[in-house]
Coordinates of C-alpha atoms in Angstrom, one line a residue:
Chain A
M1 CA 193.4 166.4 -185.3
K2 CA 195.6 167.5 -182.2
L3 CA 194.1 166.5 -178.9
S4 CA 195.1 168.8 -175.9
V5 CA 195.6 167.7 -172.3
E6 CA 192.4 169.5 -171.6
Q7 CA 190.3 167.6 -174.0
V8 CA 192.1 164.4 -172.7
R9 CA 190.9 165.3 -169.1
H10 CA 187.5 166.3 -170.3
V11 CA 186.9 163.3 -172.2
A12 CA 188.4 161.1 -169.2
G13 CA 185.8 162.6 -167.0
L14 CA 183.0 161.6 -169.5
A15 CA 184.5 158.1 -169.0
R16 CA 185.0 158.1 -165.3
L17 CA 188.4 157.8 -165.6
S18 CA 190.7 159.6 -163.3
L19 CA 194.1 159.6 -165.5
S20 CA 197.5 160.8 -163.7
A21 CA 199.0 163.6 -165.2
S22 CA 201.5 161.6 -167.0
E23 CA 198.7 159.4 -168.7
E24 CA 196.9 162.5 -169.9
E25 CA 200.0 163.8 -171.9
R26 CA 200.5 160.3 -173.0
Y27 CA 197.2 159.7 -174.5
A28 CA 197.0 163.2 -175.8
V29 CA 199.8 162.3 -178.1
Q30 CA 198.3 158.8 -178.9
L31 CA 194.8 159.6 -179.4
S32 CA 196.0 162.2 -181.4
A33 CA 198.1 160.0 -183.7
V34 CA 195.0 157.4 -183.9
L35 CA 192.8 160.3 -185.0
D36 CA 194.7 161.5 -187.8
A37 CA 194.7 157.8 -188.8
V38 CA 191.0 157.4 -189.0
A39 CA 190.3 160.8 -190.6
Q40 CA 191.2 158.9 -193.9
L41 CA 187.5 158.2 -194.2
E42 CA 186.8 162.0 -194.7
E43 CA 188.0 160.8 -198.3
L44 CA 185.3 159.0 -198.9
D45 CA 181.7 160.2 -200.3
V46 CA 179.3 158.8 -198.0
E47 CA 176.2 160.8 -199.0
G48 CA 173.1 158.8 -199.1
V49 CA 175.0 155.6 -198.0
E50 CA 172.9 153.5 -194.9
P51 CA 174.8 153.3 -192.0
T52 CA 175.5 149.6 -190.6
S53 CA 175.0 149.3 -187.1
H54 CA 174.7 145.9 -186.8
A55 CA 176.5 142.8 -188.0
S56 CA 173.7 140.5 -187.5
L57 CA 172.3 139.3 -190.8
A58 CA 168.9 137.9 -189.4
A59 CA 166.2 139.9 -187.9
A60 CA 166.1 140.2 -184.0
L61 CA 164.4 137.1 -182.7
L62 CA 162.3 137.6 -179.9
R63 CA 161.9 134.9 -177.2
E64 CA 158.6 133.8 -175.1
D65 CA 158.0 136.2 -172.4
T66 CA 157.4 133.5 -169.7
P67 CA 159.0 133.7 -166.1
R68 CA 162.1 131.9 -165.5
P69 CA 164.2 131.1 -162.6
S70 CA 166.3 134.4 -161.6
L71 CA 169.6 134.5 -159.4
T72 CA 168.9 134.7 -155.8
P73 CA 169.8 137.8 -154.1
E74 CA 172.7 136.1 -152.6
R75 CA 174.5 134.8 -155.5
A76 CA 173.5 138.2 -157.1
L77 CA 175.5 139.9 -154.2
A78 CA 178.2 137.4 -154.3
N79 CA 180.7 139.3 -156.1
A80 CA 180.0 142.5 -154.4
P81 CA 183.2 144.7 -153.3
A82 CA 180.7 145.9 -150.3
R83 CA 177.1 145.2 -149.5
G84 CA 174.9 146.1 -146.6
G85 CA 172.1 143.4 -146.2
T86 CA 170.5 142.6 -149.5
S87 CA 171.7 145.7 -151.4
F88 CA 175.7 147.0 -153.0
A89 CA 177.0 149.5 -150.6
V90 CA 178.4 152.5 -152.3
P91 CA 180.3 155.5 -150.8
K92 CA 178.0 158.5 -149.8
I93 CA 176.6 160.1 -152.6
L94 CA 174.8 163.0 -150.8
E95 CA 176.4 165.4 -148.3
Chain B
M1 CA 204.1 109.7 -179.2
S2 CA 202.3 111.2 -176.2
L3 CA 198.8 110.8 -175.8
T4 CA 198.6 114.7 -175.7
D5 CA 200.1 114.8 -179.4
L6 CA 197.1 113.3 -181.0
T7 CA 194.7 115.6 -182.7
L8 CA 191.1 116.1 -181.2
L9 CA 189.2 114.1 -183.3
E10 CA 192.3 111.0 -182.9
L11 CA 191.7 111.0 -179.2
A12 CA 187.7 111.2 -179.8
E13 CA 188.2 107.9 -181.7
K14 CA 190.6 106.4 -178.9
L15 CA 188.2 107.5 -176.6
A16 CA 185.4 105.5 -178.5
S17 CA 187.4 102.4 -178.9
G18 CA 188.1 101.9 -175.3
Q19 CA 192.3 102.5 -176.1
T20 CA 192.3 105.3 -173.3
S21 CA 189.9 107.1 -171.2
A22 CA 188.8 110.4 -170.3
V23 CA 190.6 110.7 -167.0
E24 CA 193.7 109.3 -168.5
A25 CA 193.6 112.2 -171.5
T26 CA 192.3 115.0 -168.7
R27 CA 195.6 113.5 -166.4
A28 CA 197.7 113.9 -169.6
C29 CA 196.8 117.6 -170.3
L30 CA 197.1 118.4 -166.6
A31 CA 201.0 116.7 -166.7
R32 CA 201.5 118.8 -170.0
I33 CA 200.3 121.8 -168.7
A34 CA 202.8 121.3 -165.7
Q35 CA 205.4 120.6 -167.8
V36 CA 205.2 123.1 -170.6
D37 CA 202.9 126.2 -169.4
G38 CA 205.9 127.9 -166.8
K39 CA 207.6 128.9 -170.4
V40 CA 204.1 129.5 -172.5
K41 CA 201.8 131.0 -169.8
A42 CA 198.7 129.7 -171.9
F43 CA 196.7 129.6 -169.1
L44 CA 195.6 132.0 -166.1
R45 CA 194.0 129.2 -164.1
L46 CA 193.3 125.4 -163.6
D47 CA 190.3 123.8 -162.6
E48 CA 191.5 120.5 -162.0
R49 CA 189.0 119.4 -159.6
G50 CA 186.1 120.1 -162.3
A51 CA 187.9 118.7 -165.3
L52 CA 188.7 115.2 -163.4
A53 CA 185.1 115.2 -162.1
A54 CA 183.8 115.5 -165.6
A55 CA 186.4 112.9 -167.1
E56 CA 185.0 110.6 -164.0
A57 CA 181.4 111.3 -165.0
S58 CA 182.4 110.7 -169.1
D59 CA 183.9 107.3 -168.4
A60 CA 181.4 106.2 -166.4
R61 CA 178.7 106.9 -169.0
R62 CA 181.0 104.8 -171.4
A63 CA 181.3 102.1 -169.2
T64 CA 177.3 101.5 -169.2
G65 CA 177.9 102.2 -173.1
T66 CA 175.8 105.8 -173.0
R67 CA 177.7 108.9 -174.5
L68 CA 176.8 112.6 -174.8
G69 CA 177.9 113.1 -178.2
P70 CA 181.3 112.5 -180.1
L71 CA 183.3 114.6 -178.2
D72 CA 182.5 112.9 -174.9
G73 CA 185.7 113.0 -172.8
V74 CA 188.0 115.1 -175.1
P75 CA 189.4 118.1 -172.6
V76 CA 189.7 121.5 -173.8
A77 CA 190.0 125.0 -172.7
V78 CA 188.1 128.4 -173.0
K79 CA 189.3 131.8 -172.8
D80 CA 189.1 133.7 -169.9
I81 CA 186.3 135.8 -171.4
F82 CA 183.9 133.0 -171.5
L83 CA 181.8 133.2 -168.2
T84 CA 182.3 129.8 -166.0
E85 CA 180.2 129.2 -163.2
G86 CA 182.2 128.4 -159.9
V87 CA 185.4 129.4 -161.5
E88 CA 186.9 132.4 -161.7
T89 CA 186.9 134.7 -164.4
T90 CA 188.7 137.7 -165.2
C91 CA 188.9 138.5 -168.9
A92 CA 192.5 139.1 -168.2
S93 CA 192.0 142.0 -166.4
R94 CA 192.7 143.3 -162.6
V95 CA 189.2 145.2 -162.8
L96 CA 187.7 141.5 -162.6
Q97 CA 190.3 139.7 -160.4
G98 CA 187.8 137.7 -157.8
F99 CA 184.8 137.5 -160.2
V100 CA 183.3 134.1 -159.7
P101 CA 180.5 133.9 -162.1
P102 CA 177.4 132.8 -160.9
Y103 CA 176.4 130.8 -164.2
D104 CA 178.0 129.5 -167.3
A105 CA 177.9 131.1 -170.8
T106 CA 176.2 129.4 -173.4
A107 CA 179.4 128.0 -175.2
V108 CA 180.4 126.4 -172.2
T109 CA 177.1 124.8 -171.0
L110 CA 177.2 123.7 -174.7
L111 CA 181.0 121.8 -174.0
K112 CA 179.6 120.5 -170.8
Q113 CA 176.6 119.0 -172.1
A114 CA 178.8 117.6 -174.8
G115 CA 180.7 115.8 -172.1
M116 CA 184.1 117.4 -172.5
P117 CA 186.1 118.2 -169.3
I118 CA 187.3 122.0 -168.9
V119 CA 190.6 121.8 -167.5
G120 CA 191.1 125.9 -167.5
K121 CA 190.9 129.3 -168.4
L122 CA 193.1 130.7 -171.2
N123 CA 195.4 133.9 -171.2
Q124 CA 194.5 136.7 -173.5
D125 CA 194.8 140.7 -174.1
E126 CA 192.8 142.1 -171.5
F127 CA 189.2 142.4 -172.7
A128 CA 190.1 141.0 -176.0
M129 CA 191.9 144.3 -176.9
G130 CA 195.5 143.4 -178.3
S131 CA 196.8 141.6 -181.2
S132 CA 199.3 140.0 -178.9
N133 CA 198.5 138.9 -175.8
E134 CA 200.9 141.7 -174.1
S135 CA 198.0 143.6 -172.7
S136 CA 196.9 141.0 -170.3
A137 CA 197.2 142.2 -166.7
F138 CA 198.6 138.8 -165.7
G139 CA 201.4 138.6 -167.7
A140 CA 202.1 138.0 -171.7
C141 CA 201.7 134.6 -173.3
H142 CA 204.6 132.8 -175.4
N143 CA 204.4 131.6 -178.9
P144 CA 205.4 127.9 -178.5
W145 CA 207.4 128.2 -181.7
D146 CA 209.8 130.5 -180.3
L147 CA 209.2 131.6 -176.8
T148 CA 210.6 135.2 -177.5
R149 CA 207.7 135.8 -179.9
T150 CA 204.2 136.4 -179.4
P151 CA 201.4 133.9 -180.3
G152 CA 199.1 137.1 -181.5
G153 CA 196.2 138.0 -179.8
S154 CA 194.0 138.3 -178.0
S155 CA 192.9 134.8 -177.9
G156 CA 197.1 134.3 -177.9
G157 CA 196.3 131.5 -174.4
S158 CA 193.9 129.6 -177.0
A159 CA 196.3 129.3 -180.0
A160 CA 199.8 128.8 -177.5
A161 CA 198.1 126.0 -175.6
L162 CA 196.7 124.0 -178.7
A163 CA 200.5 124.9 -180.6
A164 CA 201.9 123.5 -176.9
R165 CA 199.7 120.3 -177.1
E166 CA 198.2 121.3 -173.2
V167 CA 194.7 120.5 -174.9
F168 CA 193.0 119.2 -177.9
G169 CA 190.5 122.2 -178.3
T170 CA 189.7 125.7 -177.0
L171 CA 187.6 128.2 -177.5
G172 CA 188.2 131.8 -178.5
T173 CA 186.9 135.1 -179.3
D174 CA 187.3 136.8 -182.7
T175 CA 186.1 140.9 -182.8
G176 CA 188.9 142.2 -185.3
G177 CA 190.6 138.7 -185.8
S178 CA 191.5 137.6 -182.6
I179 CA 190.8 133.9 -183.5
R180 CA 192.5 133.8 -186.8
Q181 CA 195.5 136.2 -186.4
P182 CA 196.8 134.0 -183.2
A183 CA 195.9 130.7 -185.1
A184 CA 198.1 132.0 -188.2
L185 CA 200.9 132.8 -185.8
T186 CA 200.9 129.3 -184.0
N187 CA 200.3 126.7 -186.9
T188 CA 196.8 126.0 -185.5
V189 CA 193.5 126.2 -186.8
G190 CA 190.6 129.0 -185.9
L191 CA 187.3 129.8 -187.3
K192 CA 185.5 133.2 -186.4
P193 CA 182.0 132.0 -187.3
T194 CA 179.1 134.1 -189.2
Y195 CA 177.9 136.6 -186.3
G196 CA 175.3 135.3 -184.7
R197 CA 176.3 131.6 -185.2
V198 CA 177.8 131.1 -181.9
S199 CA 176.0 132.4 -179.2
R200 CA 177.3 135.3 -177.0
Q201 CA 175.6 135.0 -174.1
G202 CA 178.0 134.6 -171.3
V203 CA 180.9 136.0 -173.1
I204 CA 182.0 139.3 -171.4
A205 CA 181.4 141.9 -174.1
Y206 CA 184.2 144.2 -175.9
A207 CA 182.3 145.1 -179.4
S208 CA 179.2 143.6 -179.5
S209 CA 178.3 144.4 -183.0
L210 CA 181.4 142.5 -183.9
D211 CA 182.4 140.0 -181.5
A212 CA 182.0 136.2 -182.5
P213 CA 183.0 133.3 -180.3
G214 CA 184.5 130.5 -182.1
P215 CA 186.6 127.2 -181.9
M216 CA 190.0 126.6 -182.1
G217 CA 191.9 123.4 -183.1
R218 CA 195.0 121.4 -184.5
T219 CA 193.3 120.6 -187.8
V220 CA 190.3 121.6 -189.8
G221 CA 188.4 118.4 -188.8
D222 CA 189.0 119.3 -185.3
V223 CA 187.5 122.5 -185.4
A224 CA 184.7 121.3 -187.5
A225 CA 183.8 118.8 -185.0
L226 CA 183.8 121.8 -182.2
L227 CA 181.6 123.9 -184.5
Q228 CA 179.4 120.9 -184.5
V229 CA 178.7 121.2 -180.7
L230 CA 178.5 125.5 -180.7
A231 CA 176.5 126.2 -183.3
R232 CA 173.0 126.7 -182.6
H233 CA 170.4 129.3 -182.0
D234 CA 170.1 130.5 -178.3
P235 CA 167.0 132.6 -177.0
L236 CA 169.4 133.9 -174.3
D237 CA 171.0 136.1 -177.3
S238 CA 169.2 138.1 -179.3
T239 CA 171.5 138.3 -181.8
S240 CA 171.9 134.6 -182.3
A241 CA 170.7 133.4 -185.5
A242 CA 167.9 130.7 -185.8
V243 CA 169.6 129.2 -188.9
E244 CA 169.3 125.5 -189.6
V245 CA 172.6 124.1 -188.6
P246 CA 174.4 122.0 -191.3
D247 CA 176.3 118.4 -190.7
Y248 CA 180.0 120.3 -190.9
R249 CA 182.0 117.1 -191.4
A250 CA 179.5 115.7 -193.8
D251 CA 181.3 117.3 -197.0
L252 CA 183.9 118.2 -195.0
E253 CA 186.4 115.8 -197.6
A254 CA 184.4 116.6 -200.6
G255 CA 187.9 118.8 -202.2
V256 CA 187.7 122.0 -204.3
A257 CA 187.0 120.8 -207.9
G258 CA 185.2 123.3 -209.7
L259 CA 184.8 126.0 -206.7
K260 CA 185.6 129.7 -207.6
L261 CA 188.0 131.2 -205.1
G262 CA 188.7 134.5 -205.2
V263 CA 191.9 136.4 -204.9
P264 CA 191.3 140.0 -203.9
R265 CA 194.3 142.5 -204.9
E266 CA 194.4 144.7 -201.9
Y267 CA 194.9 142.2 -199.1
F268 CA 198.6 141.6 -201.0
V269 CA 199.7 145.0 -198.9
E270 CA 202.7 147.0 -198.6
G271 CA 204.9 146.3 -196.2
M272 CA 204.0 142.4 -196.0
D273 CA 206.6 140.1 -195.6
P274 CA 207.7 138.5 -198.7
Q275 CA 207.8 134.9 -197.2
V276 CA 204.2 135.1 -195.8
E277 CA 203.0 136.0 -199.4
A278 CA 205.1 133.5 -201.1
A279 CA 203.8 131.0 -198.6
V280 CA 200.4 131.8 -199.8
R281 CA 200.7 132.4 -203.4
A282 CA 202.0 129.1 -203.4
A283 CA 198.8 127.7 -201.4
L284 CA 197.0 129.8 -204.0
A285 CA 198.6 127.6 -206.5
A286 CA 198.0 124.6 -204.7
Y287 CA 194.3 125.5 -205.2
E288 CA 194.3 125.7 -208.5
K289 CA 196.0 121.8 -209.1
L290 CA 193.4 120.5 -206.9
G291 CA 190.8 121.7 -209.5
A292 CA 190.0 125.4 -208.1
T293 CA 189.8 128.2 -210.2
L294 CA 191.2 131.5 -209.0
V295 CA 189.3 134.7 -209.9
D296 CA 190.8 138.5 -209.2
V297 CA 188.4 140.3 -207.2
S298 CA 188.7 143.6 -205.8
L299 CA 187.3 144.9 -202.7
P300 CA 187.7 148.5 -203.1
H301 CA 187.3 149.7 -199.7
T302 CA 189.4 147.2 -198.2
K303 CA 192.0 150.5 -196.9
Y304 CA 189.3 151.9 -195.0
A305 CA 188.4 149.1 -192.7
L306 CA 191.2 149.4 -190.4
A307 CA 190.2 153.5 -189.4
T308 CA 186.2 152.1 -189.4
Y309 CA 187.1 149.4 -186.9
Y310 CA 189.4 151.5 -184.7
L311 CA 186.3 153.6 -184.4
L312 CA 183.4 151.4 -184.5
A313 CA 185.4 149.0 -181.7
P314 CA 186.0 151.4 -179.3
A315 CA 183.1 153.6 -179.6
E316 CA 181.3 150.0 -178.6
A317 CA 183.8 149.5 -175.9
S318 CA 183.6 152.3 -174.0
S319 CA 179.7 151.3 -173.5
N320 CA 180.3 148.0 -172.7
L321 CA 183.3 148.7 -170.6
A322 CA 181.0 151.5 -168.4
R323 CA 179.8 148.6 -166.1
Y324 CA 183.2 148.0 -164.3
D325 CA 182.6 150.7 -161.8
G326 CA 183.5 149.0 -158.8
V327 CA 179.8 148.6 -157.3
R328 CA 178.5 145.1 -158.2
Y329 CA 181.9 142.9 -158.7
G330 CA 185.5 143.0 -159.5
F331 CA 188.1 145.2 -158.1
R332 CA 187.1 148.5 -156.3
A333 CA 189.9 151.1 -155.5
R334 CA 190.0 152.3 -151.9
E335 CA 187.5 154.8 -151.0
G336 CA 188.3 158.4 -151.8
K337 CA 185.6 161.5 -152.2
G338 CA 182.7 160.3 -152.7
L339 CA 181.2 157.8 -155.3
K340 CA 182.6 159.9 -158.6
D341 CA 186.0 159.6 -157.2
M342 CA 185.3 155.8 -156.1
Y343 CA 184.6 155.2 -160.1
G344 CA 187.4 156.9 -161.4
Q345 CA 189.9 155.5 -159.3
T346 CA 188.6 152.0 -159.7
R347 CA 188.6 152.2 -163.2
D348 CA 191.9 154.0 -163.4
Q349 CA 193.7 151.4 -161.5
G350 CA 191.8 148.5 -162.7
F351 CA 192.2 148.8 -166.3
G352 CA 195.4 148.4 -168.2
P353 CA 196.9 150.9 -170.7
E354 CA 195.5 149.5 -174.2
V355 CA 192.2 149.0 -172.6
K356 CA 192.0 152.6 -171.3
R357 CA 193.5 153.9 -174.7
R358 CA 190.5 152.6 -176.4
I359 CA 187.7 153.8 -173.6
M360 CA 189.2 157.2 -174.3
L361 CA 188.9 156.9 -178.2
G362 CA 185.6 155.4 -178.2
T363 CA 184.3 158.0 -175.5
Y364 CA 185.7 161.1 -177.9
A365 CA 184.0 159.5 -180.8
L366 CA 180.9 159.3 -179.2
S367 CA 180.4 162.5 -177.6
A368 CA 178.8 165.7 -178.4
G369 CA 179.8 167.1 -181.6
Y370 CA 181.8 164.4 -182.5
Y371 CA 179.3 161.6 -183.1
D372 CA 178.3 162.4 -187.2
A373 CA 181.9 162.9 -187.9
Y374 CA 183.2 159.8 -186.6
Y375 CA 180.9 157.1 -185.4
L376 CA 178.4 157.5 -188.0
R377 CA 180.6 158.0 -191.0
A378 CA 182.4 154.8 -189.9
Q379 CA 179.1 153.4 -189.6
K380 CA 178.3 154.0 -193.4
V381 CA 182.0 153.0 -194.5
R382 CA 181.3 149.5 -192.9
T383 CA 178.1 149.4 -195.3
L384 CA 180.0 150.0 -198.3
I385 CA 183.0 147.5 -196.9
R386 CA 179.7 144.9 -196.8
E387 CA 178.9 145.7 -200.3
D388 CA 182.6 145.5 -201.4
F389 CA 181.6 141.3 -200.1
T390 CA 178.3 141.0 -201.3
R391 CA 179.5 142.0 -204.8
A392 CA 182.1 139.6 -204.5
F393 CA 180.6 137.0 -203.4
T394 CA 178.0 136.8 -206.7
Q395 CA 181.3 135.8 -208.6
V396 CA 183.0 133.5 -206.1
D397 CA 182.6 130.6 -203.6
A398 CA 185.4 132.1 -201.4
I399 CA 187.8 134.6 -200.5
V400 CA 191.5 133.5 -200.2
T401 CA 194.0 135.9 -198.4
P402 CA 196.9 136.1 -195.9
T403 CA 195.5 135.8 -192.5
S404 CA 198.9 138.5 -190.9
P405 CA 201.0 140.4 -193.1
V406 CA 203.9 139.2 -190.8
P407 CA 204.7 136.1 -188.8
A408 CA 204.9 136.5 -184.7
F409 CA 207.1 138.9 -183.9
K410 CA 208.8 139.6 -180.6
L411 CA 207.5 140.4 -177.4
G412 CA 207.9 143.8 -176.6
E413 CA 208.1 144.9 -180.0
K414 CA 205.1 147.1 -180.7
V415 CA 203.6 147.6 -177.2
E416 CA 204.7 151.3 -177.2
D417 CA 203.3 152.1 -181.0
P418 CA 199.5 151.4 -181.1
L419 CA 199.1 152.1 -184.6
S420 CA 201.6 149.5 -186.0
M421 CA 200.0 147.2 -183.6
Y422 CA 196.6 147.7 -185.1
L423 CA 198.1 147.1 -188.5
M424 CA 198.6 143.5 -187.2
D425 CA 194.8 143.0 -188.1
V426 CA 194.4 144.9 -191.4
C427 CA 193.4 141.1 -193.4
T428 CA 191.4 140.0 -190.6
L429 CA 188.8 143.0 -189.5
P430 CA 186.9 143.7 -192.8
C431 CA 185.2 139.9 -191.9
N432 CA 184.2 141.2 -188.7
L433 CA 182.8 144.3 -190.2
A434 CA 180.8 142.3 -192.8
G435 CA 179.7 139.9 -190.5
L436 CA 181.0 136.9 -192.3
P437 CA 182.8 133.7 -191.5
G438 CA 186.6 133.5 -191.6
L439 CA 189.0 130.4 -191.1
S440 CA 192.5 130.8 -190.6
L441 CA 194.7 127.5 -191.4
P442 CA 198.4 126.8 -191.5
C443 CA 200.1 127.2 -195.2
G444 CA 203.6 127.2 -194.3
F445 CA 206.7 128.2 -192.5
T446 CA 209.5 131.0 -192.8
R447 CA 212.7 130.2 -193.0
E448 CA 213.1 130.7 -189.2
G449 CA 210.4 128.2 -188.5
L450 CA 207.6 130.7 -187.7
P451 CA 204.2 129.7 -189.1
V452 CA 202.2 131.5 -191.8
G453 CA 198.6 131.2 -192.1
L454 CA 196.2 131.6 -195.2
Q455 CA 192.5 133.1 -194.6
L456 CA 189.5 131.9 -196.3
M457 CA 186.3 134.1 -195.9
G458 CA 182.9 133.1 -197.1
R459 CA 179.3 134.1 -197.4
P460 CA 177.1 134.2 -194.4
F461 CA 176.5 131.1 -192.7
D462 CA 178.7 129.2 -195.1
E463 CA 180.9 127.8 -192.4
A464 CA 180.8 124.2 -194.2
R465 CA 182.1 125.5 -197.6
L466 CA 185.2 127.1 -195.9
L467 CA 185.8 124.0 -193.6
R468 CA 185.9 122.2 -196.9
I469 CA 188.1 124.1 -199.0
G470 CA 190.2 124.5 -195.9
R471 CA 190.3 120.8 -195.4
A472 CA 191.2 120.2 -199.2
F473 CA 194.5 122.1 -198.4
E474 CA 195.2 120.4 -195.3
R475 CA 195.2 116.3 -196.9
E476 CA 197.9 117.6 -199.2
H477 CA 200.3 119.2 -196.9
D478 CA 201.5 118.2 -193.6
F479 CA 201.8 121.7 -191.8
T480 CA 199.4 120.6 -189.1
R481 CA 201.2 117.8 -188.6
R482 CA 204.5 119.5 -187.7
L483 CA 204.7 120.3 -183.7
A484 CA 205.9 123.0 -181.8
P485 CA 209.7 122.3 -180.5
L486 CA 208.8 122.4 -177.1

């Protein structure tokens, strides 16, 4: 599977990564090689095989829905790169 | 003999009998770190104050005749992927630089409740992605057996800190072999527990369906003692198993007589180092002499495990790492043209090349039009790989293989070739795909003096038997007694 630079740019957009031009070229080559290697899975007949989505061997357990103390706003915001009052601050979304 | 040359259980005994104190042991670790870590670089940061305060509290308890458990006062350290309240946690990534968690991972809480001082945070591959510790944003860790070589990854710091005798026990995480492979490369012992045996709460997620936190130590007994502290059901992790926790040290010395050990032909792969193969074959012969029966088994889908892993893990990673967007914590790029640009710049500047490579691969595999061809197909192959193990375990009690196909390689040797780096995990990752427990322990050295590891894989929640099988070999050989020349 050969990935073009345009495809790499499209995927980078989906992943919210602003790659440089040289990164785009490097990833086009490296990802193509990895995709060639994983194409090996096409050899197998997986018709009728159930997918395994999780390694968990026990059924998921639900815990009692009881209130517990949560982080205070001050602690929750303590790592914010930018904040305004009790909110995380981000650049303007609408012009 | 210096205090730091003791094993974890030896130190625990000396503490119990009052021959040394927790403060003395913690100071010895800090002194040893000051002496050797400039060369090894196993630590990303220390918490001297926190560790010494915990050690003083432990000594105060002992003075009044109370103890929190058998390991009360034994200094340890944890991979930087574990959240530690009030102590910076970066997962070896620039994107999390400066992040100070407001709470502890459950595994860290359990260490603290056992009275164990945590001396610092250990180096690793960035977001646990890598097999050599070279993807750490803060510089590679070095193998104490040969400083020009890698200690393996991604829990390279956790392994190197033990091999360099900087602490008595460590925590790592294993998504595709990240505890076992570095253990093998550094002559230490590492256990990847059954998925769900040790809580993932507060462990920064890489691939949620595969990640397994676990203990590392210098001997099998040390690892059994640490697992005893960590294994339990955690209501804060919905994937944590509510399975009874046995006494892991009760049958540790019971030997292997009468046990059936499976030897899968698919694990003695082409390209394997002949010296590694020789050491593993010698270990198999040793097990026969100890009364175990070796059984040829086949795990026919083994060769598809690597491809399956390198689709599923990046897919899950691309989703988990979406949270690093510069809004709530960590690094934010200087503001550009609006929100979307801030996300893109933050992530491009914050993540290193290996992490970006896997995010890209995972995003591609999950994107419209490719989901069925890649992700869904890989999940189906995962089922076939699990069924191979289920079938084998109807015939045998455990499976024995090499941990890594080659001994520690030179730093820089594989960095530019992701596929050859990914091959380092070829023996370990089927175990993660199937959710099984896996143990790596020392089984010899190459002529150049590089450690070789033996891997034991078992049925779900059968850690006690793996530890017992590992211990039977360890008792007959002095490999874990050999110390790195440092």
